[in-house]
CSV table of C-alpha atoms in Angstrom, one decimal:
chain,number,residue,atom,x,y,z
A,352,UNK,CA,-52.0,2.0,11.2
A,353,UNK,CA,-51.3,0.3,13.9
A,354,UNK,CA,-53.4,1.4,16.5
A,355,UNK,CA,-56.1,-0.6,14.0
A,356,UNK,CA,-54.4,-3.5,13.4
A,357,UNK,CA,-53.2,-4.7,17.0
A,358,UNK,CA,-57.4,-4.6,17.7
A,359,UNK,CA,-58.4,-6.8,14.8
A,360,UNK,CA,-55.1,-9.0,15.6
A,361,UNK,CA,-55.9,-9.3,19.2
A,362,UNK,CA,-59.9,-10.1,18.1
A,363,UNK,CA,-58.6,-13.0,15.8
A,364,UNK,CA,-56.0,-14.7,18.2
A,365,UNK,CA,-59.1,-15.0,20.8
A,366,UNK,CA,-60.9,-16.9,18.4
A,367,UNK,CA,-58.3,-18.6,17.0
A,368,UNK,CA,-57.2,-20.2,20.0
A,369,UNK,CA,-60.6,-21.7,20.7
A,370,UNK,CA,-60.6,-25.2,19.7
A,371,UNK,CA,-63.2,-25.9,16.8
A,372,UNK,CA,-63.8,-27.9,13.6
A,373,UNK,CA,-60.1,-27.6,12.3
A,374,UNK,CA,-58.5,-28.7,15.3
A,375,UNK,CA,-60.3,-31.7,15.2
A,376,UNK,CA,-59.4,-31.7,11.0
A,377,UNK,CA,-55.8,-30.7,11.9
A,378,UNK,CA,-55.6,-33.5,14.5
A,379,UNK,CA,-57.2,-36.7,12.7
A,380,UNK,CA,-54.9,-35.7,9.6
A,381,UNK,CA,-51.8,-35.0,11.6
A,382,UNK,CA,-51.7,-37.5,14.3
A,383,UNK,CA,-53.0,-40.1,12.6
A,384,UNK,CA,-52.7,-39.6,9.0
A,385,UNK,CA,-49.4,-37.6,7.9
A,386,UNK,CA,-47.9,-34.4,8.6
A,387,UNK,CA,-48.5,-33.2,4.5
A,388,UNK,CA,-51.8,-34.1,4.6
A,389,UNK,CA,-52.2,-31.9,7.8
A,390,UNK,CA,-50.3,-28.9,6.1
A,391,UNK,CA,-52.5,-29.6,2.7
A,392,UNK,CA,-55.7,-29.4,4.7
A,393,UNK,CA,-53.9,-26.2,6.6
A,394,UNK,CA,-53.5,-24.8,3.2
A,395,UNK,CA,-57.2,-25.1,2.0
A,396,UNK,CA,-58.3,-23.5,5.5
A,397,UNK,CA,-56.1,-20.9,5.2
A,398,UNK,CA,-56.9,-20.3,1.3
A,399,UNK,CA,-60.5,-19.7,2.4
A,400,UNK,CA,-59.8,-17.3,5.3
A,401,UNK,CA,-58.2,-15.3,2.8
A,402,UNK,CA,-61.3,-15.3,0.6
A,403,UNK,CA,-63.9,-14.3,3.4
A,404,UNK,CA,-61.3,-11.5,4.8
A,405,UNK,CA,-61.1,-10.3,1.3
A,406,UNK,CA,-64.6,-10.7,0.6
A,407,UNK,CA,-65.5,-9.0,4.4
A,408,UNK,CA,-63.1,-5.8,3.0
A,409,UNK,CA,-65.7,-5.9,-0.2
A,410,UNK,CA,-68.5,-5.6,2.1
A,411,UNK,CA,-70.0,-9.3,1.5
A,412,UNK,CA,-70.6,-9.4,5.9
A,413,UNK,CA,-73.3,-6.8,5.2
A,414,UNK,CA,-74.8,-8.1,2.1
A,415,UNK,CA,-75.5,-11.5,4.4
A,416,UNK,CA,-77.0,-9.3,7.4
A,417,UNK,CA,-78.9,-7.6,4.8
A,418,UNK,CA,-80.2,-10.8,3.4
A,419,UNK,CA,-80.2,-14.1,5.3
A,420,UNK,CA,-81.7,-16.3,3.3
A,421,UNK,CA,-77.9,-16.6,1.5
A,422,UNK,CA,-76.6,-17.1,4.7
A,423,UNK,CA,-79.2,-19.9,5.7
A,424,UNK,CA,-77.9,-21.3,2.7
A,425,UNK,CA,-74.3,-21.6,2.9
A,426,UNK,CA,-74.5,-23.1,6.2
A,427,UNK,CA,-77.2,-25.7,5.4
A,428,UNK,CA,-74.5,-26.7,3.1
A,429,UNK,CA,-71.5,-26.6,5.3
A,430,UNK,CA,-73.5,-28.7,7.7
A,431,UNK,CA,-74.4,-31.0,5.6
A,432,UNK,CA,-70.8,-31.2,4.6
A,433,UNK,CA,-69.9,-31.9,8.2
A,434,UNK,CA,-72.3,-34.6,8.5
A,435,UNK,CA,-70.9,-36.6,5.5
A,436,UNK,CA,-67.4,-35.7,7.0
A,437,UNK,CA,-68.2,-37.4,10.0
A,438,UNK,CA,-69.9,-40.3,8.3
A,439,UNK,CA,-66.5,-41.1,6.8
A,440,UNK,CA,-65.0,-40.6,10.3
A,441,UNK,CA,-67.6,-43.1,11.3
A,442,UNK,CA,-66.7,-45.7,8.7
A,443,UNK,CA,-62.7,-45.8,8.9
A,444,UNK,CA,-62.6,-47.1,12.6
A,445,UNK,CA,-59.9,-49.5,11.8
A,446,UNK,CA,-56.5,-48.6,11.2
A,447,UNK,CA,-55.4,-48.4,7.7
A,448,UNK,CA,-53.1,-50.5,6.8
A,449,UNK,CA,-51.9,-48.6,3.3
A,450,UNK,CA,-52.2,-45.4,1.8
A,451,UNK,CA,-55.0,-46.5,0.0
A,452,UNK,CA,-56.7,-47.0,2.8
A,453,UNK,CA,-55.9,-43.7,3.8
A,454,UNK,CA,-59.2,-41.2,4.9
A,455,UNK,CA,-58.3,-38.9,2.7
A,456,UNK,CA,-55.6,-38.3,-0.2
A,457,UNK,CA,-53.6,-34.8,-0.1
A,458,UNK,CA,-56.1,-33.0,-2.5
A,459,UNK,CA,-58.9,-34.7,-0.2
A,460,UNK,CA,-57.5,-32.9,2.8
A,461,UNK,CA,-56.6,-29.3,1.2
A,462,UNK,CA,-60.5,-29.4,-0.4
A,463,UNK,CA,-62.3,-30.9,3.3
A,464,UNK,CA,-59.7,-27.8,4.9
A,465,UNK,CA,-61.0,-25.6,2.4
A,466,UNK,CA,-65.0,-26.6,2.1
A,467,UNK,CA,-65.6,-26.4,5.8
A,468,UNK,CA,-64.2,-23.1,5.7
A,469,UNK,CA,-65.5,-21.6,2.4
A,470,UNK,CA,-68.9,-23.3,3.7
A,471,UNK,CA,-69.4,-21.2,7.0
A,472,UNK,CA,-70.6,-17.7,6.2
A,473,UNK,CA,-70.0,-17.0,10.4
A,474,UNK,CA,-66.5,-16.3,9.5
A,475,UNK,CA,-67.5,-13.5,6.9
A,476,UNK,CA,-69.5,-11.8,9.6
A,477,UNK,CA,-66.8,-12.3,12.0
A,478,UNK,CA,-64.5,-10.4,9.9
A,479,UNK,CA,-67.1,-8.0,8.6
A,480,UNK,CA,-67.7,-7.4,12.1
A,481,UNK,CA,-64.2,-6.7,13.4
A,482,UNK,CA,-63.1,-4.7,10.6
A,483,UNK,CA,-66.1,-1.8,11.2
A,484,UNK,CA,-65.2,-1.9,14.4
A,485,UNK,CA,-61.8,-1.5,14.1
A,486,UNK,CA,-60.8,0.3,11.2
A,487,UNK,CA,-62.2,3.8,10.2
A,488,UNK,CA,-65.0,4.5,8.2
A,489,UNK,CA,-63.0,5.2,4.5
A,490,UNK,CA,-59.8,3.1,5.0
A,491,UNK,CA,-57.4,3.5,2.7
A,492,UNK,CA,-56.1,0.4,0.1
A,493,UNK,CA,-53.0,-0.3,1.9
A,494,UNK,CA,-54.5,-0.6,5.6
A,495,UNK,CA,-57.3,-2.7,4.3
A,496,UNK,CA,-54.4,-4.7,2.2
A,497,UNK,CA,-52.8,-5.0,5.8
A,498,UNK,CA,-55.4,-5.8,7.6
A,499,UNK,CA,-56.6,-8.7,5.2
A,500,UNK,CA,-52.8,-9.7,5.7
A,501,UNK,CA,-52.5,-9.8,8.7
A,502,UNK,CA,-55.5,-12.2,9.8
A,503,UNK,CA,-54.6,-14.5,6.6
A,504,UNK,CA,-50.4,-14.6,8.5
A,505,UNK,CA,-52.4,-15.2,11.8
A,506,UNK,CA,-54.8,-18.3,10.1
A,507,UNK,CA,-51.1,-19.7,8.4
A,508,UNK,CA,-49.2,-19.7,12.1
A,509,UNK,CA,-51.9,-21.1,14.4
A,510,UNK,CA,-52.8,-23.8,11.5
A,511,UNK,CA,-49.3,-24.8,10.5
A,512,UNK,CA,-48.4,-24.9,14.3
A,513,UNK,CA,-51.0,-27.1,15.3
A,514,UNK,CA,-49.9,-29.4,12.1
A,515,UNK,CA,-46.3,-29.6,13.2
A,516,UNK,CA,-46.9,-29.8,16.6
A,517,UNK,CA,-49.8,-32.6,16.3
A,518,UNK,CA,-47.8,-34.6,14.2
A,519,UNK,CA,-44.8,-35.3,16.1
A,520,UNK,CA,-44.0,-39.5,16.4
A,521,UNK,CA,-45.0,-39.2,20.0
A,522,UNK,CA,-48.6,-38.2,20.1
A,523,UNK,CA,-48.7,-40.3,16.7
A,524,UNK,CA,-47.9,-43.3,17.9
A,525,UNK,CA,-50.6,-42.4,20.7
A,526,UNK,CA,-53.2,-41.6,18.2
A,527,UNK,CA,-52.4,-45.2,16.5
A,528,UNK,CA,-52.9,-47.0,20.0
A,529,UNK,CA,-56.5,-45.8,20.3
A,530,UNK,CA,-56.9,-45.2,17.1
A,531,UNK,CA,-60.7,-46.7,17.0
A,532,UNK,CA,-61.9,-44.8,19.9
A,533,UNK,CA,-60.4,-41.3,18.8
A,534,UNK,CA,-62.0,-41.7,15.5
A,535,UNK,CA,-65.2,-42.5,17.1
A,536,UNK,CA,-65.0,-39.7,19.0
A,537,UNK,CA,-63.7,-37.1,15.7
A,538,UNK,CA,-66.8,-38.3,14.1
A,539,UNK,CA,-69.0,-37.3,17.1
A,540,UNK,CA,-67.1,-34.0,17.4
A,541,UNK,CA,-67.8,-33.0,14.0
A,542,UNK,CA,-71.4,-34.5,13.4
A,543,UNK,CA,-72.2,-32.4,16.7
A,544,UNK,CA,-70.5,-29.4,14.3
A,545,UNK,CA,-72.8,-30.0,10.9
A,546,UNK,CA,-76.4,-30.9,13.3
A,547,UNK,CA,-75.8,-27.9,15.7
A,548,UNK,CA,-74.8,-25.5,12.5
A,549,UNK,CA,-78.4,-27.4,10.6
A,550,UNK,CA,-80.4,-27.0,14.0
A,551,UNK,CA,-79.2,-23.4,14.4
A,552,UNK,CA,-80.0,-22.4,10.8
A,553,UNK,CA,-83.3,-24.2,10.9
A,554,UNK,CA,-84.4,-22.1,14.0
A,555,UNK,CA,-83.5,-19.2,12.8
A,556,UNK,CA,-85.5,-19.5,9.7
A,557,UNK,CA,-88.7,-20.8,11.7
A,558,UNK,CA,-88.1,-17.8,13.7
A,559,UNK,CA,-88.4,-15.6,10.9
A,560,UNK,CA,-91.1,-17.2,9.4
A,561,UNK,CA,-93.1,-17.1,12.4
């Protein structure tokens, strides 16, 4: 079992530790937000890798290769989700002054953790991908039970990390000095996210359709 697990552990940590979408999420939330609303958004990302790794197990990666017009789909949507995401960045470039004001409320931040993750059909195929490659062709219940364990641990650890450490009164009261320009700069980040994930789709159905 383990020869099979440290490949698909080794395969998530590489893309784990590449900065994306919820880094940026985890950041706004953490350092200039609060350190629940971080962990709530942590807990909707998290909640959703669970669901693709479970769904990858049930073979849902091959059902999107087999048909890609349900994947075009999906991402239209999570790009679209991005773009209203970053409009909302856009629009809170002064600093709130009560928790009314706040970006987002805790449910907010576990459901935009969750949505951008639920909404990006990539993971699934990641998954899908690593586990054929990894494990063997009938796995048994248990070392697909492990495996779907092991990459949910690995989301939780990276994700709560990045929360705790992000959210420290240091680099908070950094964030709150420029806080203007580094939510300008979040919203470009993740508008460049939802219009590269539209473009991408977009081509890829012209391609097909030519």
């Amino acid at each position: 079992m383990l020869a099979t697990l440290l490949p698909i552990a080794l395969l998530h940590w590489a893309v784990l530790l590449v900065p994306g979408f919820n880094f940026i999420l985890i950041g706004q939330l953490a350092a200039g937000d609060t350190r629940s609303k971080a962990l709530a958004a942590v807990a909707g990302m998290t909640s959703a890798t669970l669901a693709w790794a479970l769904l990858a197990v049930m073979g849902v990666g091959v059902i999107f290769a087999a048909h890609p017009a349900l994947r075009q789909v999906a991402q239209l949507a999570g790009g679209l989700y991005l773009l209203q995401l970053a409009y909302k960045l856009w629009g809170s470039r002064h600093q709130p002054r009560s928790e009314g004001e706040r970006l987002l409320s805790h449910a907010g931040a576990c459901r935009a953790g969750f949505m951008t993750s639920i909404l990006n059909p990539k993971i699934a195929l990641f998954y899908g991908s690593v586990f054929a490659t990894a494990m063997p062709a009938q796995p048994s219940l248990m070392l697909s039970a492990a495996a779907v364990l092991l990459v949910f641990a690995n989301s939780v650890a990276w994700h709560t990390s990045l929360a705790l450490a992000l959210s420290q009164p240091m680099i908070q009261r950094a964030y709150l000095r420029n806080f203007r320009r580094l939510n300008q700069l979040s919203s470009l980040v993740v508008g460049a996210f939802g219009l590269r994930l539209l473009v991408s789709t977009a081509l890829e159905f012209r391609s097909r359709a030519g």
